[in-house]
Short mmCIF file of C-alpha atoms in Angstrom, two decimals:
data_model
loop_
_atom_site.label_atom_id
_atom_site.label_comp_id
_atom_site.label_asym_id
_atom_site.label_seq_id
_atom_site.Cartn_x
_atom_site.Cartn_y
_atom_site.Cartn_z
CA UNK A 11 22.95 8.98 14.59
CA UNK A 12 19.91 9.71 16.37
CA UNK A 13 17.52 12.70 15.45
CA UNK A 14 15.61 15.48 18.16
CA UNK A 15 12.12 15.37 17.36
CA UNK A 16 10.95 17.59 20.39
CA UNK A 17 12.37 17.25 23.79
CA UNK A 18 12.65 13.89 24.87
CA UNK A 19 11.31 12.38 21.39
CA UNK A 20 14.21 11.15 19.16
CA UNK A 21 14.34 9.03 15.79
CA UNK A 22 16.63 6.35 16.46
CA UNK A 23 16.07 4.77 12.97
CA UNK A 24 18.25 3.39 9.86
CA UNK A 25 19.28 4.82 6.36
CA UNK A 26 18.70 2.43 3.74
CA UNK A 27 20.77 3.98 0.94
CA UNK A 28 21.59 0.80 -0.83
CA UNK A 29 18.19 -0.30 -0.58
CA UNK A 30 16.43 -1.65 -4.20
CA UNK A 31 14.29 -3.80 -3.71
CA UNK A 32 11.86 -4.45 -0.98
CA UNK A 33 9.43 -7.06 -0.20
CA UNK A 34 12.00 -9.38 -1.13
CA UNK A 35 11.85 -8.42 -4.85
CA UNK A 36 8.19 -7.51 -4.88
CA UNK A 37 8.77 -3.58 -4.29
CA UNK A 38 11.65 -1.52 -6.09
CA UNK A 39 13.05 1.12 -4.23
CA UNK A 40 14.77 3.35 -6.55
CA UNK A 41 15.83 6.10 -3.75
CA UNK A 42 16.70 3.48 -0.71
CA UNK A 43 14.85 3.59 1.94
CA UNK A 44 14.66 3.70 5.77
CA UNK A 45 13.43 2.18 8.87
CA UNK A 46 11.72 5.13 11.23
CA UNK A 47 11.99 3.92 15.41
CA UNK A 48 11.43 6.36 17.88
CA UNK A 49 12.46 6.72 21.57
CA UNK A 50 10.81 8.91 24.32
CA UNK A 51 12.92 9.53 27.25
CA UNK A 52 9.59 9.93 30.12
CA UNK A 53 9.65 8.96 33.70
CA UNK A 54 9.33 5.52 31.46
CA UNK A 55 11.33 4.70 28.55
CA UNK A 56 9.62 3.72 25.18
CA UNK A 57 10.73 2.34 21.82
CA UNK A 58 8.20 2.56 19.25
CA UNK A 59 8.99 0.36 16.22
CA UNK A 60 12.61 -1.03 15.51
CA UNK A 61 14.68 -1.65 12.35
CA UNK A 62 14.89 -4.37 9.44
CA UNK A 63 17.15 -7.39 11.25
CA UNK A 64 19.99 -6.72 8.69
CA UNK A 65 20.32 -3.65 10.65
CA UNK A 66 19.98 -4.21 14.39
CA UNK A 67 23.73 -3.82 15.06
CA UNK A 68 23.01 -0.22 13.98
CA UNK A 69 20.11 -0.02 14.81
CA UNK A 70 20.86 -1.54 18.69
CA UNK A 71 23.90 1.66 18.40
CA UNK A 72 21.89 4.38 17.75
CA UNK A 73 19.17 3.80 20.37
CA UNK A 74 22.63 3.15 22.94
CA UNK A 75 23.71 6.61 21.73
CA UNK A 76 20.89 8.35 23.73
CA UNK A 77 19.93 5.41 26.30
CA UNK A 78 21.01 1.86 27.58
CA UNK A 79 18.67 -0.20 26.25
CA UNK A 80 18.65 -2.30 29.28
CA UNK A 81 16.71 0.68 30.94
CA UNK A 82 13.52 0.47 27.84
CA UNK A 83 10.28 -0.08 29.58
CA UNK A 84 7.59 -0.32 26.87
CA UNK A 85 8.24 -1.41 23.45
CA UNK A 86 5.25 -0.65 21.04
CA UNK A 87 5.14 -2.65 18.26
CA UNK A 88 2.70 -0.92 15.39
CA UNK A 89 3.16 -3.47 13.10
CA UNK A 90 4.88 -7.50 12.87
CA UNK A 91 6.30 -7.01 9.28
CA UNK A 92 10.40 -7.28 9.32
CA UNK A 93 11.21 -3.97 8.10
CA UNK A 94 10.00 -2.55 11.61
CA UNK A 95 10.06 -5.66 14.04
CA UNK A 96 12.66 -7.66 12.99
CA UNK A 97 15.55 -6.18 15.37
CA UNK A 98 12.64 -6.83 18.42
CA UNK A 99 14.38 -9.93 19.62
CA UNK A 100 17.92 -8.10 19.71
CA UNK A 101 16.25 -5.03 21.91
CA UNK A 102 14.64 -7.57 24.18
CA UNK A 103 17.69 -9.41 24.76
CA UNK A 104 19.27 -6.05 26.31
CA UNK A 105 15.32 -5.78 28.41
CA UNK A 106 13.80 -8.88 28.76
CA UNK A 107 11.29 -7.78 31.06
CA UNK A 108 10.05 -4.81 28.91
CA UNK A 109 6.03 -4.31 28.17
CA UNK A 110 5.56 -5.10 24.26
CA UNK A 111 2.30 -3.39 23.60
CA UNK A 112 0.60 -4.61 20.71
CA UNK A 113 -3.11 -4.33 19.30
CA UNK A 114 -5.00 -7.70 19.63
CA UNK A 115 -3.88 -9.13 15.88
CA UNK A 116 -0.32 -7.46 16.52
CA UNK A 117 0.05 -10.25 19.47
CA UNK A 118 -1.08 -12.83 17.10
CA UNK A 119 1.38 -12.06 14.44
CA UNK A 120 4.08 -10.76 16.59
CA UNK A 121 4.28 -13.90 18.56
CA UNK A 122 3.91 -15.87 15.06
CA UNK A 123 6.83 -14.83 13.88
CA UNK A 124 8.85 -14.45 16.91
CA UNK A 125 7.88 -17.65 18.73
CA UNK A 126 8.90 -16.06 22.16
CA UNK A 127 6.98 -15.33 25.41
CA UNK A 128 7.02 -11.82 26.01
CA UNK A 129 5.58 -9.66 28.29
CA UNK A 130 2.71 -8.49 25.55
CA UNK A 131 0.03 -5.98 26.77
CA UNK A 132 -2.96 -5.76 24.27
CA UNK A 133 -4.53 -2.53 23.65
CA UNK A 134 -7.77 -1.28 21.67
CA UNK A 135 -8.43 2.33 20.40
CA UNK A 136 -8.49 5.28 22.41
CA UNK A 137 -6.41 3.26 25.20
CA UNK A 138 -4.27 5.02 27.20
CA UNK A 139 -0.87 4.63 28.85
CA UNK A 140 0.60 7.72 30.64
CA UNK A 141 4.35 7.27 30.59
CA UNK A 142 5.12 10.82 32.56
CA UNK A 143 4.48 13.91 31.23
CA UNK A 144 3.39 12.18 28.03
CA UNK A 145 0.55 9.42 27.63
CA UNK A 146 1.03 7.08 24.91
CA UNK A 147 -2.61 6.82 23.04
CA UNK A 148 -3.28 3.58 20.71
CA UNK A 149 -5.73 3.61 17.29
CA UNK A 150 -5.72 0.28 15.52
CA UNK A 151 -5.71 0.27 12.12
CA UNK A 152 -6.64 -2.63 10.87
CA UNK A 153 -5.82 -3.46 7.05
CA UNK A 154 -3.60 -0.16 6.88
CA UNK A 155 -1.84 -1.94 5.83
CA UNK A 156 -2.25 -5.70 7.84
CA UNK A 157 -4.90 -6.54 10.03
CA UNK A 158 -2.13 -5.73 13.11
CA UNK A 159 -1.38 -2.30 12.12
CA UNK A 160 -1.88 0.46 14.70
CA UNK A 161 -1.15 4.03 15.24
CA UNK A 162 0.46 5.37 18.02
CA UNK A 163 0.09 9.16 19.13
CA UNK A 164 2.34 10.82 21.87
CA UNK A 165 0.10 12.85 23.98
CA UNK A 166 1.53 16.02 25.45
CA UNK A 167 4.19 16.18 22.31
CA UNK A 168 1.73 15.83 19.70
CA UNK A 169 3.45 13.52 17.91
CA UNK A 170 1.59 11.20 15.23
CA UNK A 171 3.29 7.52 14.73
CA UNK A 172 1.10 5.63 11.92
CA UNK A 173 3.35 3.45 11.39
CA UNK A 174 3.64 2.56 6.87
CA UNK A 175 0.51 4.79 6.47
CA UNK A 176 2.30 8.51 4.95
CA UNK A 177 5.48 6.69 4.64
CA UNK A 178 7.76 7.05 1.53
CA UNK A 179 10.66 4.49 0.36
CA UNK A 180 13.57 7.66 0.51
CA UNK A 181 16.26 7.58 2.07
CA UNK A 182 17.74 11.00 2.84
CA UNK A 183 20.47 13.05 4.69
CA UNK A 184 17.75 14.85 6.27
CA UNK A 185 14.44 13.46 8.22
CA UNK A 186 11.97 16.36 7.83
CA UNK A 187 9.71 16.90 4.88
CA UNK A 188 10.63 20.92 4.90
CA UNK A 189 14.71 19.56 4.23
CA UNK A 190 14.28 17.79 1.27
CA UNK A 191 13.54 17.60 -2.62
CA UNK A 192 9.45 17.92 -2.96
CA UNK A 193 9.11 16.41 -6.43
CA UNK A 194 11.04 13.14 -5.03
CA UNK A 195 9.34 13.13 -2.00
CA UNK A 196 6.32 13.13 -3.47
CA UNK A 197 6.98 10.75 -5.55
CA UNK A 198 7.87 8.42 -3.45
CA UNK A 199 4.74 8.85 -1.47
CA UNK A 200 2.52 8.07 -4.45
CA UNK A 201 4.63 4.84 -5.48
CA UNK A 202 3.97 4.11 -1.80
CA UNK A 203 0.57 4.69 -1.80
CA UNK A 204 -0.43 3.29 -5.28
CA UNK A 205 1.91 -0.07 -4.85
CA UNK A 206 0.48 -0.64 -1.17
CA UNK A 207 -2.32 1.18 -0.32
CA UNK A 208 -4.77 1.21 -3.38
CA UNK A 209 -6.54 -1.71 -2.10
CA UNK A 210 -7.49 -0.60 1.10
CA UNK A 211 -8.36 3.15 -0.38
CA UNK A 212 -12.17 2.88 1.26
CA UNK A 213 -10.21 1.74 4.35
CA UNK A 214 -7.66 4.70 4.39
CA UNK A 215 -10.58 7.39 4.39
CA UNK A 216 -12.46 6.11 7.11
CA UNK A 217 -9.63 5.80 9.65
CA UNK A 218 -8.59 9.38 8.29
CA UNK A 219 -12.01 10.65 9.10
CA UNK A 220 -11.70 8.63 12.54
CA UNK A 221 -8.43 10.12 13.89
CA UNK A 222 -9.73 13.53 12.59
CA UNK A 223 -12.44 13.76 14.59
CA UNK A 224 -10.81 12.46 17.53
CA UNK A 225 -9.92 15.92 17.81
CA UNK A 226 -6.10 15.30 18.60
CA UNK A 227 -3.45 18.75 18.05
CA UNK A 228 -0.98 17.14 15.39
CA UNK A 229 2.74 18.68 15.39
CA UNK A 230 3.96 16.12 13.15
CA UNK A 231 3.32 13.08 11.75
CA UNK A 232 6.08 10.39 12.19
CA UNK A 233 5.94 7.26 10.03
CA UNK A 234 7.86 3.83 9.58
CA UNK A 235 9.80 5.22 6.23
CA UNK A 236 11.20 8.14 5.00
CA UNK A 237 11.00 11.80 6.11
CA UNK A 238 8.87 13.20 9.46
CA UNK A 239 6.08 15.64 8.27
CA UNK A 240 6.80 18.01 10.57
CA UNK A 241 5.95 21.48 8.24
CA UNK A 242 2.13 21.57 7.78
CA UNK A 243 2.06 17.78 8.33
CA UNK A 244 -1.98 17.50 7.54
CA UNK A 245 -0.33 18.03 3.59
CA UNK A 246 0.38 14.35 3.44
CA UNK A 247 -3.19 13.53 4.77
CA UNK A 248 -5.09 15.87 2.50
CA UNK A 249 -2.85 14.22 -0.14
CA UNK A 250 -4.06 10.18 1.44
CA UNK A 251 -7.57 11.51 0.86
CA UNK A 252 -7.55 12.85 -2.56
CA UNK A 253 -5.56 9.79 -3.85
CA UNK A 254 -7.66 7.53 -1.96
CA UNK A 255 -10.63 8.76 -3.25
CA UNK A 256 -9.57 7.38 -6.52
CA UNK A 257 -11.40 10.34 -8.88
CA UNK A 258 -11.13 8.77 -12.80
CA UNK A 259 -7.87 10.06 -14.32
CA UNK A 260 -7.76 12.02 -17.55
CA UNK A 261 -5.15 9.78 -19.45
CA UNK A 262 -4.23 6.14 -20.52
CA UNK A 263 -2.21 3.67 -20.00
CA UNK A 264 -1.41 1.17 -22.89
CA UNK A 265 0.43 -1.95 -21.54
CA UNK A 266 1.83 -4.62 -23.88
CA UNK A 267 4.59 -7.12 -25.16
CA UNK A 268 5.24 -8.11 -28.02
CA UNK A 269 7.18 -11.41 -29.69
CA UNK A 270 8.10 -9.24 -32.84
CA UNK A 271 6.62 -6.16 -32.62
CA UNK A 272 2.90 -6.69 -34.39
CA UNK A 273 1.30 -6.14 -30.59
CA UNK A 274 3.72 -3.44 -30.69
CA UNK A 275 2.38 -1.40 -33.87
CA UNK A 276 -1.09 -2.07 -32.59
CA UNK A 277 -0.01 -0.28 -29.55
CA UNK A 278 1.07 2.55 -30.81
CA UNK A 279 -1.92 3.14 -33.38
CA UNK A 280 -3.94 2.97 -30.50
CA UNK A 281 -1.90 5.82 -28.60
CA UNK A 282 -2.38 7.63 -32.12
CA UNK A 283 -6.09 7.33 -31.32
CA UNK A 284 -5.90 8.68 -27.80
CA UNK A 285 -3.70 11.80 -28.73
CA UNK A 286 -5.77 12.96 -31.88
CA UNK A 287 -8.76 13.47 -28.90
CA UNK A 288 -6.01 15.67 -27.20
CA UNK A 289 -5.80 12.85 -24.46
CA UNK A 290 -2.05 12.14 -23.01
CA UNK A 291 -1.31 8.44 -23.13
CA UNK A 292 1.87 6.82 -22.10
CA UNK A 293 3.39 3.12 -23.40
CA UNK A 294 4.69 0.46 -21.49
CA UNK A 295 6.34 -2.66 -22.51
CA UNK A 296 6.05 -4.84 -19.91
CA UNK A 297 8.78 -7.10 -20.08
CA UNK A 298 11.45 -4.19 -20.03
CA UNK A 299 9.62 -1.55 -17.60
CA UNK A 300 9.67 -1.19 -14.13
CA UNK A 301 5.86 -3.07 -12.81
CA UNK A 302 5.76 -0.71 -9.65
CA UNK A 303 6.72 2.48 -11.70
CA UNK A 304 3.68 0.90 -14.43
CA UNK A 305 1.67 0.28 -11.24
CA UNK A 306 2.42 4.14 -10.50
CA UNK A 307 1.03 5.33 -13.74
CA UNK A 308 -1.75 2.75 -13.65
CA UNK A 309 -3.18 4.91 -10.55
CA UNK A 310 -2.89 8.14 -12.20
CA UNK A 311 -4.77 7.18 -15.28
CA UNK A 312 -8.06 6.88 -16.21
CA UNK A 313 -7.99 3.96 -18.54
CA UNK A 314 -5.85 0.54 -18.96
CA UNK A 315 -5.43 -0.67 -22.40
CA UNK A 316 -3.67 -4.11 -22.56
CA UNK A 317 -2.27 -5.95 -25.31
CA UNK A 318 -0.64 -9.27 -25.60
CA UNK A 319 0.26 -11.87 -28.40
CA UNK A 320 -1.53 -15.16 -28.42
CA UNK A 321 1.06 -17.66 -26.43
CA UNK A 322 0.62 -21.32 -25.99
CA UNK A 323 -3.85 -20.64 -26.08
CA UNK A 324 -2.83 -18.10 -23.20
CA UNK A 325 -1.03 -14.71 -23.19
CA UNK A 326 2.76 -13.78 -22.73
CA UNK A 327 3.85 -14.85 -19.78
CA UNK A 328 5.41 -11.57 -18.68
CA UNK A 329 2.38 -9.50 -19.02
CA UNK A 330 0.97 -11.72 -16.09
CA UNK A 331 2.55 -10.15 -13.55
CA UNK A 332 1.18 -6.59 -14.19
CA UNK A 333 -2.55 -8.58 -15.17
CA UNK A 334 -2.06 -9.87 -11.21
CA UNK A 335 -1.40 -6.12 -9.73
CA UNK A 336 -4.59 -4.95 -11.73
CA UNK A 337 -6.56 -7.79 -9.92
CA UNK A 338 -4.74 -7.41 -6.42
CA UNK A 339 -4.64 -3.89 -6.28
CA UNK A 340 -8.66 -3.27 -6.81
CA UNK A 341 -8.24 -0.20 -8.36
CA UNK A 342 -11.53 1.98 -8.64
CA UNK A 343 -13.19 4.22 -11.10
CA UNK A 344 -11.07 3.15 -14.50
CA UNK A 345 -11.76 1.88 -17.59
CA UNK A 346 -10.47 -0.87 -19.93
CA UNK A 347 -9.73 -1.82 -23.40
CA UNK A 348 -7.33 -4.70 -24.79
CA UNK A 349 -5.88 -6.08 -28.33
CA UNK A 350 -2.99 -7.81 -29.71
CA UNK A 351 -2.18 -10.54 -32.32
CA UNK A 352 -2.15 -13.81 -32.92
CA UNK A 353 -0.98 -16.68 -35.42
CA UNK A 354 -3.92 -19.72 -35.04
CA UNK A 355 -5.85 -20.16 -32.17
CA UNK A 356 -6.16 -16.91 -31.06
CA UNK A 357 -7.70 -17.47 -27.08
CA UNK A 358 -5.47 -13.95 -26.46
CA UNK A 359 -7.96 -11.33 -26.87
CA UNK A 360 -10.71 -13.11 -24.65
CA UNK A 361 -8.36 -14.03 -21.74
CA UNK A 362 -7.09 -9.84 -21.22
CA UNK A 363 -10.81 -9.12 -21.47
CA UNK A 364 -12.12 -11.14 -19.40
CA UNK A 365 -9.54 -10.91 -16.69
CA UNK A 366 -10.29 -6.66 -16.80
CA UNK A 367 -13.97 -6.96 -16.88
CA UNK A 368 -13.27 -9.27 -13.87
CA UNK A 369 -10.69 -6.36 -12.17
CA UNK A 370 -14.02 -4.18 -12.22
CA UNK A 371 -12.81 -1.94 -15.34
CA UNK A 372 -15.86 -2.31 -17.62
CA UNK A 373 -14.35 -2.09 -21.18
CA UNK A 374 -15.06 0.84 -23.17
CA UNK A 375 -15.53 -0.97 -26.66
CA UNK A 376 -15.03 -4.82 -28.14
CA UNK A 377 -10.75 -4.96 -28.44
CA UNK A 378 -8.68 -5.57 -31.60
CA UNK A 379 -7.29 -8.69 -32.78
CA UNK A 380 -4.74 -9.01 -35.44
CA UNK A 381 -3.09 -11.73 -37.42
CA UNK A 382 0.33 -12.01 -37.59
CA UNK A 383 1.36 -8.54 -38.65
CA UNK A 384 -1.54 -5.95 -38.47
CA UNK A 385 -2.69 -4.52 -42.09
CA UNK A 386 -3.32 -0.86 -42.41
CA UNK A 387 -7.26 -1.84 -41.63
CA UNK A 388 -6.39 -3.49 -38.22
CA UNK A 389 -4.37 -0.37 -37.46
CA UNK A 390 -7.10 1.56 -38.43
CA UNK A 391 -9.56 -0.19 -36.29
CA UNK A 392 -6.69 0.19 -33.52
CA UNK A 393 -6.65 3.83 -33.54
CA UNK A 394 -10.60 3.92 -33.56
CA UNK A 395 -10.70 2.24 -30.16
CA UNK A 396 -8.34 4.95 -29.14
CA UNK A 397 -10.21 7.48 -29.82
CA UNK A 398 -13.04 5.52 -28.06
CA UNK A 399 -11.30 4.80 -24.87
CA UNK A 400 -10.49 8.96 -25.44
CA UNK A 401 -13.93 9.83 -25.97
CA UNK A 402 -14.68 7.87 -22.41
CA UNK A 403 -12.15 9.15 -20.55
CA UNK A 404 -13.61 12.83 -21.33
CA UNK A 405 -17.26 11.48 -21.06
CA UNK A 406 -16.55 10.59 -17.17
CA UNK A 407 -15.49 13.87 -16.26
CA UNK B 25 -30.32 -8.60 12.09
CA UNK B 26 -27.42 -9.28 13.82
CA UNK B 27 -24.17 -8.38 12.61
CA UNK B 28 -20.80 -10.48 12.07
CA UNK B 29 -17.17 -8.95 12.78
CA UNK B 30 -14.16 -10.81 11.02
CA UNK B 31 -11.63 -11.65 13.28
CA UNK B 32 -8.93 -11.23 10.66
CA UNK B 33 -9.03 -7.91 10.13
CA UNK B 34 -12.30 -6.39 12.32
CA UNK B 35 -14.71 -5.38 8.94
CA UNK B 36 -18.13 -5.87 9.75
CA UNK B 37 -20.67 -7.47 8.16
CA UNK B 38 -23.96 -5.26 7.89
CA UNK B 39 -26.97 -7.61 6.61
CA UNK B 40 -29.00 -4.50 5.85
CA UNK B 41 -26.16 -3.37 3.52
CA UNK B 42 -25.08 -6.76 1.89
CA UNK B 43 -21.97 -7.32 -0.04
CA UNK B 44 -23.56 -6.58 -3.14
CA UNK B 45 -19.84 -6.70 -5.23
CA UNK B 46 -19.50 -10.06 -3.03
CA UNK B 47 -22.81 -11.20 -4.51
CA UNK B 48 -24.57 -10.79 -1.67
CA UNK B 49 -27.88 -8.67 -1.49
CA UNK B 50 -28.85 -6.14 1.19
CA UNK B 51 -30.93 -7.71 3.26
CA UNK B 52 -29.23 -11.15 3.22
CA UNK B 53 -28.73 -12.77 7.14
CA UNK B 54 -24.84 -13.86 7.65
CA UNK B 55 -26.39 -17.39 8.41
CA UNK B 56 -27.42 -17.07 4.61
CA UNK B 57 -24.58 -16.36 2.82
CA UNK B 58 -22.56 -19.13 0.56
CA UNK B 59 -19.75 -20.80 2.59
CA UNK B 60 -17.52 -20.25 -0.41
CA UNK B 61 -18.28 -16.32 0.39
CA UNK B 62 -14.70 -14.64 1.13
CA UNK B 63 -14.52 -10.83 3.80
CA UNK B 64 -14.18 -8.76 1.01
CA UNK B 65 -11.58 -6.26 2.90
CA UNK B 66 -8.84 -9.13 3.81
CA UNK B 67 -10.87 -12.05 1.86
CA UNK B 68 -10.76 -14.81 5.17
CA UNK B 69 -13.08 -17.21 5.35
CA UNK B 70 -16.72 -17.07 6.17
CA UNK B 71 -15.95 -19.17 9.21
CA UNK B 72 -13.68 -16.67 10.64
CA UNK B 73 -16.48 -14.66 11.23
CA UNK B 74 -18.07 -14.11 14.58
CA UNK B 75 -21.08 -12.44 15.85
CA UNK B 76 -21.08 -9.34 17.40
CA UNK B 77 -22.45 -8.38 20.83
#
């Protein structure tokens, strides 16, 4: 069903309600998701994004229920990933001829992963293309989150399209920010942010500062997922700057797994450590928690502690995956610790510290090996490098 | 000094700045740096690089 915006402006998008999973399996999506297109009815017609290819039968009905989408003239694609371009080759079945406008790297990976000759028109920021009584107006936005990514603002409705950037993973019955639950929507824009974004934080304030001073009225901000930010939509990009600013948290993390549970009591001495210095900590065990919800936390806090058993002169396998997030993700301003036990060799202890001291988290104090089954004295050194990581955390502020 | 754009995703290269996380000092010409040196936004190639006008 499609959605008014403002006159002529309409969302023509997809619910994902069943949605769980996203980037293949990369990306959980607890609260579905959905796939934002827009259509503006001008003296020209013009489709800006589309939906996942799953969806294009839908997707193809809801743009039919305000136009035939023979009669499209300009197709804007923001951004090649499937989730907004992959029902493209349907649309331009029903308008072959149509413009695809596309910033210089969109062309590239457009055409890479559609192999097909379209009619593509380049653009660069600050480019123009008047459309009727709007003009269509182009910022790229390069690494936001793909080198191809661009923005597109409707002049004359004062409508913001960025594409992912202020997007959430939540799919809802209504699509404005003022109609729905806050504390989900929310969130959902921080998972969003902190899974995706956190790389490209230096990245997200710059083109923030660049579209600000380009001086342009905003009525709402209109992105690829979720709701449209249409009450006091500059909330979301106050929001983008604070979290991409990346200020030191005031808690910890403690990340582990354990064979059979020694890792595990050294854990939890350790959050014994952080709470007697009246610091909040919370514990995850890898293997059975959620690695986008840990990723999540891992943003919010100030320091990572991470503990593993010795495994075949390496660590647990399933405390990799999180290890490769904390690399990938280039998150700023924290600080490390690690620990965990081990029967013989022991190679643990060395391979989690060097791999944080390599993910820019300098560690706050030499970690804590135990073997087999930590004796009160290990413990006791565990919950002193609690208190230490504590003591850190509060020395940063 | 002249400066070098990457054509991946459009970060420029300032020699007066460096890429001092990169291992690269301030001060260092693009012609100088490593070939095993990586864009440190989208991490392409040196050779992807190209000078700018």
């Amino acid at each position: 069903m499609a959605v008014k915006l403002k006159e002529g402006v309409y969302w023509v998008g997809v619910v994902d309600w069943a949605l769980r999973h996203f980037h293949g399996h990369e990306l959980s999506t607890h609260r579905g998701s959905s796939y934002n297109a827009y259509l503006i009815v001008d003296e020209k017609v013009v489709l800006v994004d589309t939906a996942w290819t799953p969806f294009q039968d839908e997707f193809i009905k809801n743009v039919s229920e305000v136009i035939d989408p023979a009669s499209i003239d300009i197709v804007v694609a923001n951004h090649a990933e499937s989730d907004h371009s992959g029902s493209l080759p349907a649309i331009m079945r029903h308008t072959p001829n149509a413009k695809v406008i596309v910033s210089q790297r969109g062309k590239e990976s457009i055409e890479g992963h559609y192999h097909q000759p379209w009619n593509f028109k380049t653009v660069k920021t600050g480019e123009k293309v008047n459309i009727g009584k709007h003009d269509l107006v182009f910022v790229e936005a390069p690494m936001l989150h793909w080198p191809d990514s661009m923005f597109t603002y409707l002049a004359g409705a004062n409508i913001l399209m960025p594409n992912d950037a202020f997007g959430q993973h939540y799919a809802t019955a209504f699509h404005f920010n003022d109609e729905v639950n806050q504390v989900e929507l929310y969130e959902e824009a921080l998972k969003y942010y902190a899974n995706i974004l956190t790389p490209f934080s230096p990245l997200v304030l710059k083109k923030i500062d660049e579209v600000l001073a380009l001086n342009l009225p905003v009525d709402m901000i209109a992105p690829s997922h979720g709701v449209i930010w249409r009450k006091d939509p500059l909330q979301i990009v106050n929001k983008y700057k604070e979290w991409a600013a990346q200020k030191p948290g005031s808690s910890a993390v403690i990340l582990y797994d354990t064979m059979w549970d020694g890792t595990l009591h050294m854990a939890e001495a350790i959050g014994e450590g952080i709470a007697s210095e009246d610091i909040d900590y919370k514990l995850f065990h890898v293997g059975l928690s959620d690695r986008n919800d840990v990723v999540t936390e891992i943003f919010k806090a100030g320091a990572v502690v991470v503990g593993s058993p010795t495994f075949n002169q390496g660590v647990l396998p399933t405390i990799r995956p999180i290890m490769e997030d904390l690399r990938g993700l280039k998150f700023q301003n924290k600080i490390g610790a690690a620990f965990g036990t081990y029967g013989w060799s022991g190679e643990g202890l060395a391979i989690i510290e060097d791999h944080i001291k390599n993910c820019k988290m300098p560690l706050v104090a030499e970690g804590v090996k135990a073997k087999w089954q930590p004796r009160p004295d290990d413990l006791s050194k565990c919950r002193e490098l609690g208190v230490k990581v504590a003591q850190a955390i509060k020395g940063e502020k | 000094m002249v400066k070098y754009r990457c054509t991946v995703c459009g970060w420029i290269y300032d020699p007066e700045i460096g890429d001092p996380d990169g291992g690269v000092a301030p001060g260092t010409a693009f012609e100088d740096i490593p070939d095993d040196w990586q864009c440190p936004v989208c991490g392409a190639a040196k050779s992807e690089f190209e000078k700018v006008d």
